[in-house]
Coordinates of C-alpha atoms in Angstrom, one line a residue:
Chain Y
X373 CA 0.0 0.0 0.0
X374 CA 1.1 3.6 -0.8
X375 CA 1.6 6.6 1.5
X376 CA -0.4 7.2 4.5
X377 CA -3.1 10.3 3.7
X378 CA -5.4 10.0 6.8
X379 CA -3.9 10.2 10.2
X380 CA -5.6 10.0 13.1
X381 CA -3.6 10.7 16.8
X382 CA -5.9 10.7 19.8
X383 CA -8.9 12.8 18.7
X384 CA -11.3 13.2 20.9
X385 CA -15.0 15.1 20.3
X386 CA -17.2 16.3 22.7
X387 CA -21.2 17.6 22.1
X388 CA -22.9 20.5 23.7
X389 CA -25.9 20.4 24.6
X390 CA -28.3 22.5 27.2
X391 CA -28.5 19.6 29.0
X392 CA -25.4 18.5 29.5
X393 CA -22.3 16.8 27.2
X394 CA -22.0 13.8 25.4
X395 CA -18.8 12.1 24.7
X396 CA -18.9 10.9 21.0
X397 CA -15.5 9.7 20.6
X398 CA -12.5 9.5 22.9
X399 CA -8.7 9.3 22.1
X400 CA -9.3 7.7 18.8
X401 CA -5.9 6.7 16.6
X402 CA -5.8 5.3 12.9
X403 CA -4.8 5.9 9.7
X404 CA -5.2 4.9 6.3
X405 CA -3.0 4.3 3.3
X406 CA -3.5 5.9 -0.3
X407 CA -6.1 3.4 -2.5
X408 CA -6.8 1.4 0.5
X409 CA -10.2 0.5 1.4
X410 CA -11.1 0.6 5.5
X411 CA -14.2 0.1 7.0
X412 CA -15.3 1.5 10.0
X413 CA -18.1 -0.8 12.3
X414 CA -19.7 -0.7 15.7
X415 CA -22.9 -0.1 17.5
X416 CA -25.5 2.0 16.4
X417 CA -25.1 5.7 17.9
X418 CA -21.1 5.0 18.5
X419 CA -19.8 7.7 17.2
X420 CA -18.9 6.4 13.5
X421 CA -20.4 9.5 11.2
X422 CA -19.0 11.8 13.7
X423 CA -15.8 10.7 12.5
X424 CA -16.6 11.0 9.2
X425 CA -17.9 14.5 10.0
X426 CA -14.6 15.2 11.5
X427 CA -12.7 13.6 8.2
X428 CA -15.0 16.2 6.1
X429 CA -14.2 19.1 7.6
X430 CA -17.4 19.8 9.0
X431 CA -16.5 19.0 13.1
X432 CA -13.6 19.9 14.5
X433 CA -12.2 17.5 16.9
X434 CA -12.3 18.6 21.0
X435 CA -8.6 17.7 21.1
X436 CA -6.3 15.3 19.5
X437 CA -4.7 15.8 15.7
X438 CA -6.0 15.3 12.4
X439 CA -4.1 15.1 9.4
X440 CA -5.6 14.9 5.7
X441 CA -3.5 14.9 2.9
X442 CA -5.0 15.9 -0.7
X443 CA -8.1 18.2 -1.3
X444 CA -11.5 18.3 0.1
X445 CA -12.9 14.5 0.7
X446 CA -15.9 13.2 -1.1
X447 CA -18.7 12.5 0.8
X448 CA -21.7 10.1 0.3
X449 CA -25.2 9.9 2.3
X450 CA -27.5 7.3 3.2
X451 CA -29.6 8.9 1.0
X452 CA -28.7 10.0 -2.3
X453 CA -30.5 13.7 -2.0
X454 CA -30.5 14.2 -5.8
X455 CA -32.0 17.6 -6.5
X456 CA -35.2 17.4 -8.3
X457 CA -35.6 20.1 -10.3
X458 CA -31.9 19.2 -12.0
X459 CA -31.6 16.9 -14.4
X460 CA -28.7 14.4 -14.1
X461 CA -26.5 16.1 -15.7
X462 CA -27.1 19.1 -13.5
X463 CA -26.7 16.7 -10.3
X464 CA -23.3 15.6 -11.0
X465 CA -22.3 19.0 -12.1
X466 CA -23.5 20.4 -8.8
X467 CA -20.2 19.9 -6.7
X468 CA -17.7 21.1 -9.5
X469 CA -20.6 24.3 -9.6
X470 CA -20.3 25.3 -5.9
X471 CA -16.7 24.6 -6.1
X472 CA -16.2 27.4 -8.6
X473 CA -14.4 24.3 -10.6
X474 CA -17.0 23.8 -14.0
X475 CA -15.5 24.0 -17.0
X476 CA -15.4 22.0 -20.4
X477 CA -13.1 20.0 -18.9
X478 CA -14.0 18.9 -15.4
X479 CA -17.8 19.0 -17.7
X480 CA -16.1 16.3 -19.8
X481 CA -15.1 14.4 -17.1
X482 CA -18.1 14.0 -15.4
X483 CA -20.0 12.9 -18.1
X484 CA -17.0 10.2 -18.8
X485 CA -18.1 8.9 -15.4
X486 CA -21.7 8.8 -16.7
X487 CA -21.0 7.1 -20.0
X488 CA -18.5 4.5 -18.2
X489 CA -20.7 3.2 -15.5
X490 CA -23.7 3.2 -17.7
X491 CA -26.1 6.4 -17.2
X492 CA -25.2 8.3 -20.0
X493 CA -28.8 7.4 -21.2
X494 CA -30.7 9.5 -18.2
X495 CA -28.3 12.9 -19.2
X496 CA -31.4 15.0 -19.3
X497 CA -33.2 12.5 -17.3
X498 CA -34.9 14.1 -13.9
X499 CA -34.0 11.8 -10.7
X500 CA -37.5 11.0 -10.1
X501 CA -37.7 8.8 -13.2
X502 CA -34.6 6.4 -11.7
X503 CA -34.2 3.5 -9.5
X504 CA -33.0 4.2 -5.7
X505 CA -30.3 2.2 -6.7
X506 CA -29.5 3.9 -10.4
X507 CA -30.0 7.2 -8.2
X508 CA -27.1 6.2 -5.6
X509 CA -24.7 5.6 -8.2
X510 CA -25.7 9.1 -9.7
X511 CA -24.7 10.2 -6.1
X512 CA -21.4 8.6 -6.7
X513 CA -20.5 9.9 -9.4
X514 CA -21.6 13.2 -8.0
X515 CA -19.1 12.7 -5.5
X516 CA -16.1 11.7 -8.1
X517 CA -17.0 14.6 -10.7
X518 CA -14.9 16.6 -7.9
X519 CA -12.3 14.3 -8.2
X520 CA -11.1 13.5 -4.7
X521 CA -8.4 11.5 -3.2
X522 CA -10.4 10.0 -0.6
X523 CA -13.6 9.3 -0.3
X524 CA -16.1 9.1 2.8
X525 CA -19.5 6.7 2.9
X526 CA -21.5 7.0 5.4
X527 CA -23.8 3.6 5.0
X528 CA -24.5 4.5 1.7
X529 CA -26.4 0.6 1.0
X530 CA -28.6 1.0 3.9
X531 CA -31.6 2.8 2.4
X532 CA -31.6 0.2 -0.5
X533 CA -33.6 -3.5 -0.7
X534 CA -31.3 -6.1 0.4
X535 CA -30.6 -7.6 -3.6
X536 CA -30.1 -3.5 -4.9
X537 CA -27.5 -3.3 -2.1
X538 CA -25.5 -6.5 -3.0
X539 CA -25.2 -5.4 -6.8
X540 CA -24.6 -1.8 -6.1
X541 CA -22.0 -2.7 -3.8
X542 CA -20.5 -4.8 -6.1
X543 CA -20.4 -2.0 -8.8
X544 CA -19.4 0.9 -6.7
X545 CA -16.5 -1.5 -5.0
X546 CA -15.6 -2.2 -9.0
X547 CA -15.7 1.6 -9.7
X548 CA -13.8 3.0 -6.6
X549 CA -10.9 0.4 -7.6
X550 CA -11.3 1.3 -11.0
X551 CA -10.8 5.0 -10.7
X552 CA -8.4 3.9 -7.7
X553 CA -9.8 6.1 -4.8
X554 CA -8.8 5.7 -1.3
X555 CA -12.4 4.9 0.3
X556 CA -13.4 5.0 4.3
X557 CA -17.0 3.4 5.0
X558 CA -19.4 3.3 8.1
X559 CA -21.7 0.6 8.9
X560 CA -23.2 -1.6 10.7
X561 CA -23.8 -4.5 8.9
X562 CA -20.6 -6.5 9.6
X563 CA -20.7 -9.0 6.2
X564 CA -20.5 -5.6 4.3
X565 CA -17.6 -4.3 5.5
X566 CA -15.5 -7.7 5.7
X567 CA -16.5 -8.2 1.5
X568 CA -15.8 -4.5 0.6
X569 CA -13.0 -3.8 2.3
X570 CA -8.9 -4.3 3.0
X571 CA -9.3 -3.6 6.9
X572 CA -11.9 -3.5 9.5
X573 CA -11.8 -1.0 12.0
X574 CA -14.2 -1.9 15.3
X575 CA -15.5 0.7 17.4
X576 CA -16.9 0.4 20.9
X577 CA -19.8 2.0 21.9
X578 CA -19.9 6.0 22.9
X579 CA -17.8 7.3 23.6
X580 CA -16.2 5.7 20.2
X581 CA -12.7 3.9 20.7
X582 CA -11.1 1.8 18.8
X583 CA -11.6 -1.5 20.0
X584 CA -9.9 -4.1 17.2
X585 CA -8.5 -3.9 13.8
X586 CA -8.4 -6.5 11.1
X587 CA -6.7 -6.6 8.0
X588 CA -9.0 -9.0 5.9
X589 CA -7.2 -11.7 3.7
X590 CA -9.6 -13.2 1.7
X591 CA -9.0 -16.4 -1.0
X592 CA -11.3 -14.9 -3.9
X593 CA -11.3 -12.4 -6.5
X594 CA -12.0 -8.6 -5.6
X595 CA -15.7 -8.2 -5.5
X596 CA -17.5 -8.3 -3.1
X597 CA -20.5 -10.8 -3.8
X598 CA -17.9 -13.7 -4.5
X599 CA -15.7 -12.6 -1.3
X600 CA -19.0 -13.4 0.4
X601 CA -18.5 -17.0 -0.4
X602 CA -14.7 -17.0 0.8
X603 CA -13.6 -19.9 3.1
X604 CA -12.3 -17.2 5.3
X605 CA -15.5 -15.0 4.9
X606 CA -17.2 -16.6 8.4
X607 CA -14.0 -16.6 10.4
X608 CA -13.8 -12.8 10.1
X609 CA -17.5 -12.1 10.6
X610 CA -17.4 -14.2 13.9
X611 CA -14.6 -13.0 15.1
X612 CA -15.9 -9.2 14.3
X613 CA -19.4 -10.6 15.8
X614 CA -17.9 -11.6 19.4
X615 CA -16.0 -8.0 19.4
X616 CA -18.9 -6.9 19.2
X617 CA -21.3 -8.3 21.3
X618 CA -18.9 -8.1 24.2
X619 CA -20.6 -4.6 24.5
X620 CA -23.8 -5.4 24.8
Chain B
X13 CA -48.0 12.6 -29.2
X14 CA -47.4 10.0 -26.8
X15 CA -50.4 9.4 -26.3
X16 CA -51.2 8.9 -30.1
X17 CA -48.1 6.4 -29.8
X18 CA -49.6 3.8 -27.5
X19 CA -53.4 3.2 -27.0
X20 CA -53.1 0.4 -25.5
X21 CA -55.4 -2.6 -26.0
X22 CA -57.7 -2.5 -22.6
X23 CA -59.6 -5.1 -21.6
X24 CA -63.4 -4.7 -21.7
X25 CA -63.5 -4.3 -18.1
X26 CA -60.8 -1.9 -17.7
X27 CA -62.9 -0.2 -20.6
X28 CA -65.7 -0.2 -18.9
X29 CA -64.3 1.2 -15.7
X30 CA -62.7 4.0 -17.3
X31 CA -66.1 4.9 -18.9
X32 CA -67.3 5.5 -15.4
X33 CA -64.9 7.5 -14.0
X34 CA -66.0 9.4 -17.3
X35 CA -69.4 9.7 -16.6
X36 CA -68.8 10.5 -12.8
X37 CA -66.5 13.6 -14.1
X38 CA -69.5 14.9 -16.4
X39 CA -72.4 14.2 -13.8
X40 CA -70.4 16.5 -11.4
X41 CA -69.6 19.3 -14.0
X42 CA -72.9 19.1 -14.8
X43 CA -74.0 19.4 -11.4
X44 CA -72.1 22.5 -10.8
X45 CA -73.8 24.6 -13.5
X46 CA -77.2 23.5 -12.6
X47 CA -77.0 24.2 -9.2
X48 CA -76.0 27.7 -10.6
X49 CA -79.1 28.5 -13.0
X50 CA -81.5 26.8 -10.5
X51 CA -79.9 29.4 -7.5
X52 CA -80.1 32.0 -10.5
X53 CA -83.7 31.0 -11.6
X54 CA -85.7 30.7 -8.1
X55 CA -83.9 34.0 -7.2
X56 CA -85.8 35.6 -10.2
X57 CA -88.7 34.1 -9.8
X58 CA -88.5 34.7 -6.1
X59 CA -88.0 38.8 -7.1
X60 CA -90.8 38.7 -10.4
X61 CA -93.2 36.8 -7.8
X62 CA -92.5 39.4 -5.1
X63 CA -91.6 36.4 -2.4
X64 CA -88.7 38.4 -1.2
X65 CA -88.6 42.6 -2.2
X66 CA -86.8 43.0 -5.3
X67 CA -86.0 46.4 -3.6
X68 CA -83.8 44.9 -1.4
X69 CA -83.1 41.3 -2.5
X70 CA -82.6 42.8 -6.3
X71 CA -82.8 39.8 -8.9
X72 CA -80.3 38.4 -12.0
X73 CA -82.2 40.5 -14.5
X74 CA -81.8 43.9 -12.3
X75 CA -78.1 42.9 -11.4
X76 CA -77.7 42.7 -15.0
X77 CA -79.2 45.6 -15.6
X78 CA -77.4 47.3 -13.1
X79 CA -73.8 46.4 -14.4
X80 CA -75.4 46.9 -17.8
X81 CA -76.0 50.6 -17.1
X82 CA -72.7 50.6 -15.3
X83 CA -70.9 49.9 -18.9
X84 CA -72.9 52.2 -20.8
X85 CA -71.5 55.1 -18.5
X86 CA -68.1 54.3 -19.3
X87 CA -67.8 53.8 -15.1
X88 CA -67.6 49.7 -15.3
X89 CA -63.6 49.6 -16.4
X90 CA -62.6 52.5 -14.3
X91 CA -64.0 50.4 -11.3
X92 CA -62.8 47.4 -12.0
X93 CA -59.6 48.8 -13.2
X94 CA -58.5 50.5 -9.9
X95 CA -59.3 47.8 -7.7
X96 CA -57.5 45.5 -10.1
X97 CA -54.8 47.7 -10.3
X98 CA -54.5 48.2 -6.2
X99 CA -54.9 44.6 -5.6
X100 CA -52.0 43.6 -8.2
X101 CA -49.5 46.2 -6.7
X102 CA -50.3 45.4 -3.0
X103 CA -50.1 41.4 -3.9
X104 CA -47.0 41.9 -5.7
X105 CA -45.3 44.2 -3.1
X106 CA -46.7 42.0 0.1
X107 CA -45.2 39.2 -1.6
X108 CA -41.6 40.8 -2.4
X109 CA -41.4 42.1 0.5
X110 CA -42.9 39.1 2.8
X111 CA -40.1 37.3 0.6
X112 CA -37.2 39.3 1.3
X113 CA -37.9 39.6 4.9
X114 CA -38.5 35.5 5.3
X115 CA -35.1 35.3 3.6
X116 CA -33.8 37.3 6.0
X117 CA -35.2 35.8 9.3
X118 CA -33.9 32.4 7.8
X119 CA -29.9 33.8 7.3
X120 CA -30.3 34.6 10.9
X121 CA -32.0 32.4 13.4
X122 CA -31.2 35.0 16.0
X123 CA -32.9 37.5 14.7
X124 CA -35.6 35.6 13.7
X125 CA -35.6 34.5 17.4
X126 CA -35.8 38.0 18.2
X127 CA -38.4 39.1 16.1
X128 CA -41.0 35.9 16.6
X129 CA -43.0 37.5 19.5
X130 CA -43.3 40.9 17.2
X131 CA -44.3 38.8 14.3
X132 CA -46.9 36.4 16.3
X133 CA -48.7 39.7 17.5
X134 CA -49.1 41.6 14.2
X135 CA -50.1 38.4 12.9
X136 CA -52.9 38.5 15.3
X137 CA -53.7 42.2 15.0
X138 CA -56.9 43.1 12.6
X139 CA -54.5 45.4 10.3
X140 CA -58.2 46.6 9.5
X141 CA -57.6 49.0 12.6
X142 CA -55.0 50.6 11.5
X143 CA -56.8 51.9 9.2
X144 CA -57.4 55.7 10.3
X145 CA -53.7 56.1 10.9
X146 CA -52.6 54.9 6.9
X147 CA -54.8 57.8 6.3
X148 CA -53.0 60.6 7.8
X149 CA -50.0 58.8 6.8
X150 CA -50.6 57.9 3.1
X151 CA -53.2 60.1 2.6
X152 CA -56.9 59.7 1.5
X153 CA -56.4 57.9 -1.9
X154 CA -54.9 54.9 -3.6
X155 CA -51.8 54.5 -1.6
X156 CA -53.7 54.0 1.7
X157 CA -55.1 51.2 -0.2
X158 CA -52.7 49.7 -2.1
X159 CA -50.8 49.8 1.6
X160 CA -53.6 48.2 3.3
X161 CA -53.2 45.3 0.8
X162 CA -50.1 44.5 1.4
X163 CA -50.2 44.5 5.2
X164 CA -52.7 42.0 5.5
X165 CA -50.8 40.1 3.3
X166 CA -47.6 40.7 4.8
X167 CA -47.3 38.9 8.2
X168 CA -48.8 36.0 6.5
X169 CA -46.3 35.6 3.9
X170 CA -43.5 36.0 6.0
X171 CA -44.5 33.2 8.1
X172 CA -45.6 30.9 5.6
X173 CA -42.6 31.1 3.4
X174 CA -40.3 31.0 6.2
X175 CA -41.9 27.8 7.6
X176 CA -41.1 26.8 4.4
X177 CA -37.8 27.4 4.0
X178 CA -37.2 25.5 7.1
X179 CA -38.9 22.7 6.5
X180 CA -35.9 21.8 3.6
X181 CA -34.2 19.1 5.6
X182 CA -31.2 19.7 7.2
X183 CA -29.7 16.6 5.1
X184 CA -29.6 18.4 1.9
X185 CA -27.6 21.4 3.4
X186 CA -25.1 19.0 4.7
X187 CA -24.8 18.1 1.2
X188 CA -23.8 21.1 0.2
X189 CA -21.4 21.7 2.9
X190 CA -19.8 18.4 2.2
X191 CA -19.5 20.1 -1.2
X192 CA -17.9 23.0 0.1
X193 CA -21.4 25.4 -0.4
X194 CA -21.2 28.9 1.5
X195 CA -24.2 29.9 3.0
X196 CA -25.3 32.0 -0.1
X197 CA -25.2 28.7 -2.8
X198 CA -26.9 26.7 0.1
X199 CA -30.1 29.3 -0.4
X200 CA -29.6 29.7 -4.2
X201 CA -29.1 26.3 -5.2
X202 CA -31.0 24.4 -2.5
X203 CA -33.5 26.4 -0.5
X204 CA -34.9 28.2 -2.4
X205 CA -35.8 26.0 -5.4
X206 CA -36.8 23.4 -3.3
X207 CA -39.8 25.8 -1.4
X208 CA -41.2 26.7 -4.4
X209 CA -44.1 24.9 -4.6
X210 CA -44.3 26.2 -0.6
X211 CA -44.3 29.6 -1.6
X212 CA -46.7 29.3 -4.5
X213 CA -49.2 28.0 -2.2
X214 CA -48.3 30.8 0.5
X215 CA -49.1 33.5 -3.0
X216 CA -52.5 31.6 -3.3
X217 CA -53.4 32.2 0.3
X218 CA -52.1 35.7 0.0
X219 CA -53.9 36.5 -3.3
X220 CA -57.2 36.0 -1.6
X221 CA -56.1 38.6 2.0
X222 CA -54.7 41.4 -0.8
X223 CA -58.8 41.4 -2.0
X224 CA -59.4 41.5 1.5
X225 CA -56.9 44.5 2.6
X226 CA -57.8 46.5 -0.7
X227 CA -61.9 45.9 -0.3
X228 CA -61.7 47.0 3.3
X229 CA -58.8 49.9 2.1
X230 CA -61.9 50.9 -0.3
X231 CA -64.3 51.2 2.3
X232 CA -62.4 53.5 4.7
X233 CA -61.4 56.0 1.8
X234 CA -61.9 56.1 -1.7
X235 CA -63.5 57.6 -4.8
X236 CA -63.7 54.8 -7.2
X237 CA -63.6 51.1 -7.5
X238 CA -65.5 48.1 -6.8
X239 CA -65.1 48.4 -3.0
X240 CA -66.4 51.8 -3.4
X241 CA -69.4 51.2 -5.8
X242 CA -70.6 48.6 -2.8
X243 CA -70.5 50.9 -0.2
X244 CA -71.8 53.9 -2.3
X245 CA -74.6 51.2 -3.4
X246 CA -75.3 50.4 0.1
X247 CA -75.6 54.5 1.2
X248 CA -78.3 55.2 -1.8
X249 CA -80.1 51.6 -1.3
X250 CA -79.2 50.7 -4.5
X251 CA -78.5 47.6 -3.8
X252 CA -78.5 46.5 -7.3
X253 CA -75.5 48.3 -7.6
X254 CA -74.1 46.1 -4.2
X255 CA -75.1 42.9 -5.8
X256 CA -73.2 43.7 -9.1
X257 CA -70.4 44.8 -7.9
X258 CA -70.0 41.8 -5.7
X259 CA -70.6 39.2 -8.6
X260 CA -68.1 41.2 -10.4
X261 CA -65.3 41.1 -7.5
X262 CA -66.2 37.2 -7.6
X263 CA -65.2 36.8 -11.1
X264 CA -62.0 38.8 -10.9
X265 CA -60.9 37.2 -7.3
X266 CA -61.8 33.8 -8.8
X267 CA -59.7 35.1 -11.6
X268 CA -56.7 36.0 -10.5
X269 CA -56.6 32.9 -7.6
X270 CA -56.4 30.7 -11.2
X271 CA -53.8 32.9 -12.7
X272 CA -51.9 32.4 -9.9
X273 CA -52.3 28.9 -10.0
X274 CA -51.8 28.7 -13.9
X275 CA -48.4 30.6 -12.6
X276 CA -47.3 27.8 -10.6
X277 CA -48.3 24.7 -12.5
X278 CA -46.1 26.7 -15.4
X279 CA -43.0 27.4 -12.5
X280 CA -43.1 23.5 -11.4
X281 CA -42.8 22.3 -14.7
X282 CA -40.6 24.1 -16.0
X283 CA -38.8 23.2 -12.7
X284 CA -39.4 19.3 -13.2
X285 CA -41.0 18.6 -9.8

């Protein structure tokens, strides 16, 4: 693996509230390594998109150090929030827009993204006439029109049907490799992040620490759906499982 | 076109379903316009059989007559034309303004904190009492009016379209910020497209108060227009005069209410939502 660009050295974050403070993650270290794939799991509530948040810009950590190398992250949703009254063209056009960076080129680019991973045909399309699952990978490709090193996704799979989220995690898998992004994802749903991913970060519950890591080795190409069926696939997940459920 | 394209081969029972809904449609359109001749007929018949005192329950034909005579003096568009004319300018100006102040209160939440209990109490004022004082103020002619319009329209366009504007989910906006959006292309882009169908609803409500604000406006001071001719009507118990110019304030509210809806059906489409 390349050069580290995310470091992490003992961030904490604290919230305010009127009635009191809340701990959502405490003295939290990691890092990840250009093109490298890490997922982030633990229990609902733990403090996971608060470190994306933190990875975005858009928190700033109580204490601790953050280092990010390359521009502004990409960041995707649960949802896909496609604007309505834009076509698809204007959708993925919006970041490079309120970036100040449209032009023919970066234009060009974008709809190379379209016409690569199939959605060149819904251009002047509005969002309401796709599928949730076409429509995430329009959010995608939202996010890469900016062209960032890294990219951030907040349990992008979990407002889709279980068979959508299998195939769209298989393409999006194939496309971040493809356009060889470094990727961090959230979620909870242990058998996604042991098929997508090169490591496995485990959180505790809040406050969020970092409670195991696991580089996964798996015996089977790189996708996702056939790492499912890797030998090695179960010993991962119940070892992940029992980190887990220690909490409870 | 598309339509022409595919006419798909229904069954005979989806056929005969469809004719139904047809025939439902028609029996309530028809419905509608004979519930309006038969109101029209026994009210002329009531008046030509003296039930009720044509003097002061007038009848079709001497409404007709009425606005009839009105139009052969020239008066009938110089009525209708002012109160068309205050209406429009106090709609249009309660609505920009109402509009720029609701943008605002949602740039700051603080003062929009500040302002709520000022707001929530000249929402509840009758802005018909301030009357008297837009007299000395704006004098005894069309400004009063026009200003009287918009106040009553005011409050209630600030409130609605700023309830709209908050109602845009804070997920969107995070969006943008992940995009790197200032606050500025957060409103352009995102706030403000997204409550338009909000605020063409809020125009349709306020549409109906400017009527309100410029009828009343007429009745405190003026020296022509509908609002006037009712009230004049009412002194000289003409009230063939009264009933005219209501039906014609009807047409002309019911008028405008669809032009604004027209408006907004046009803005959506064109908007793709």
């Amino acid at each position: 693996m390349g050069k580290t660009i995310v470091e992490a050295k003992d961030i904490c974050l604290t919230y305010h509230e009127i009635n009191g403070e809340t701990q959502a993650v405490d003295h939290l270290s990691f890092s990840v390594a250009k093109g490298e794939f890490v997922s982030i799991v633990g229990p609902s509530g733990c403090g996971k998109t608060s470190v994306l948040s933190m990875l975005a810009g858009l928190l700033e950590p109580s204490a601790g150090e953050l280092h990010l190398e390359g521009g502004r992250p990409g960041y995707m949703l649960q949802r896909d929030h496609l604007l309505d009254w834009r076509t698809i063209e204007g959708n993925i056009l919006l970041g490079l827009q309120v970036q100040g960076r449209l032009n023919a080129q970066t234009r060009e680019n974008a709809l190379s993204l379209l016409k690569t991973y199939g959605l060149y045909d819904f251009v002047h399309s509005y969002p309401r006439q796709l599928s949730g699952g076409m429509r995430q990978k329009v959010a995608l490709i939202r996010t890469l029109a900016c062209s960032p090193d890294l990219l951030l996704l907040d349990e992008p799979f979990s407002a889709l049907d279980y068979q959508t989220r299998l195939t769209l995690a298989d393409e999006i898998h194939a496309i971040l490799r493809k356009e060889g992004k470094t990727a961090i994802l959230v979620t909870h749903d242990i058998a996604e992040a042991i098929s997508m991913s090169d490591r496995v970060l485990v959180f505790s519950g809040r406050p969020a620490r970092l409670k195991g890591e696991h580089a996964i080795h798996l015996t089977a190409p790189d996708s996702p759906l056939k790492r499912r069926n890797a030998p090695e696939f179960k010993e991962y997940f119940d070892t992940i499982w029992k980190e887990l459920d220690k909490n409870v | 076109m598309s339509e022409e394209k595919k006419v798909p081969a229904y069954s005979q029972e989806h056929r005969a379903y469809l004719n139904s809904l047809r025939r439902k449609d028609r029996f309530v359109t028809a419905m509608r316009y004979l519930l309006l001749v038969a109101c029209l007929l026994i009210w002329e018949v009531a008046a030509r059989l003296n039930w009720i005192d044509p003097f002061i329950g007038s009848s079709p034909a001497r409404l007709t007559a009425a606005i009839l005579r009105l139009y052969q003096s020239g008066e009938l568009w110089l009525h209708i034309g002012i109160t068309l004319y205050e209406t429009v300018v106090g709609f249009l100006l309660g609505t920009l303004l109402g509009t720029l102040v609701a943008i605002l209160l949602w740039w700051s939440p603080t003062l929009s904190r500040i302002l709520d209990p000022y707001l929530v109490i000249l929402n509840a004022l009758p802005k018909i009492a301030l009357g008297p004082i837009l007299i000395v103020w704006f004098g005894a002619g069309v400004e009063s009016i026009i200003v009287m319009g918009l106040l009553i329209s005011l409050v209630v366009t600030i409130m609605s379209v700023l309830a709209g504007f908050n109602a845009i989910t804070g997920e969107k906006q995070l969006l943008m910020r992940t995009l790197g959006a200032s606050k500025l292309q957060i409103f352009t882009m995102v706030v403000l497209p997204a409550s338009v169908p909000t605020i063409m609803n809020a125009l349709k409500i306020s549409v109906g108060m400017s009527w309100v604000g410029v009828i009343v406006g007429e009745y405190l001071v003026s020296k022509a227009g509908l609002g006037y001719l009712i009230v004049y009507g009412g002194q000289v118990f003409n009230l063939d005069l009264v009933m005219a110019s209501i039906v014609i304030l009807c047409l002309l509210a019911a008028i405008m209410y669809y032009a604004v809806a027209y408006l907004e059906k046009g803005i959506c489409q064109r908007m793709g939502i």
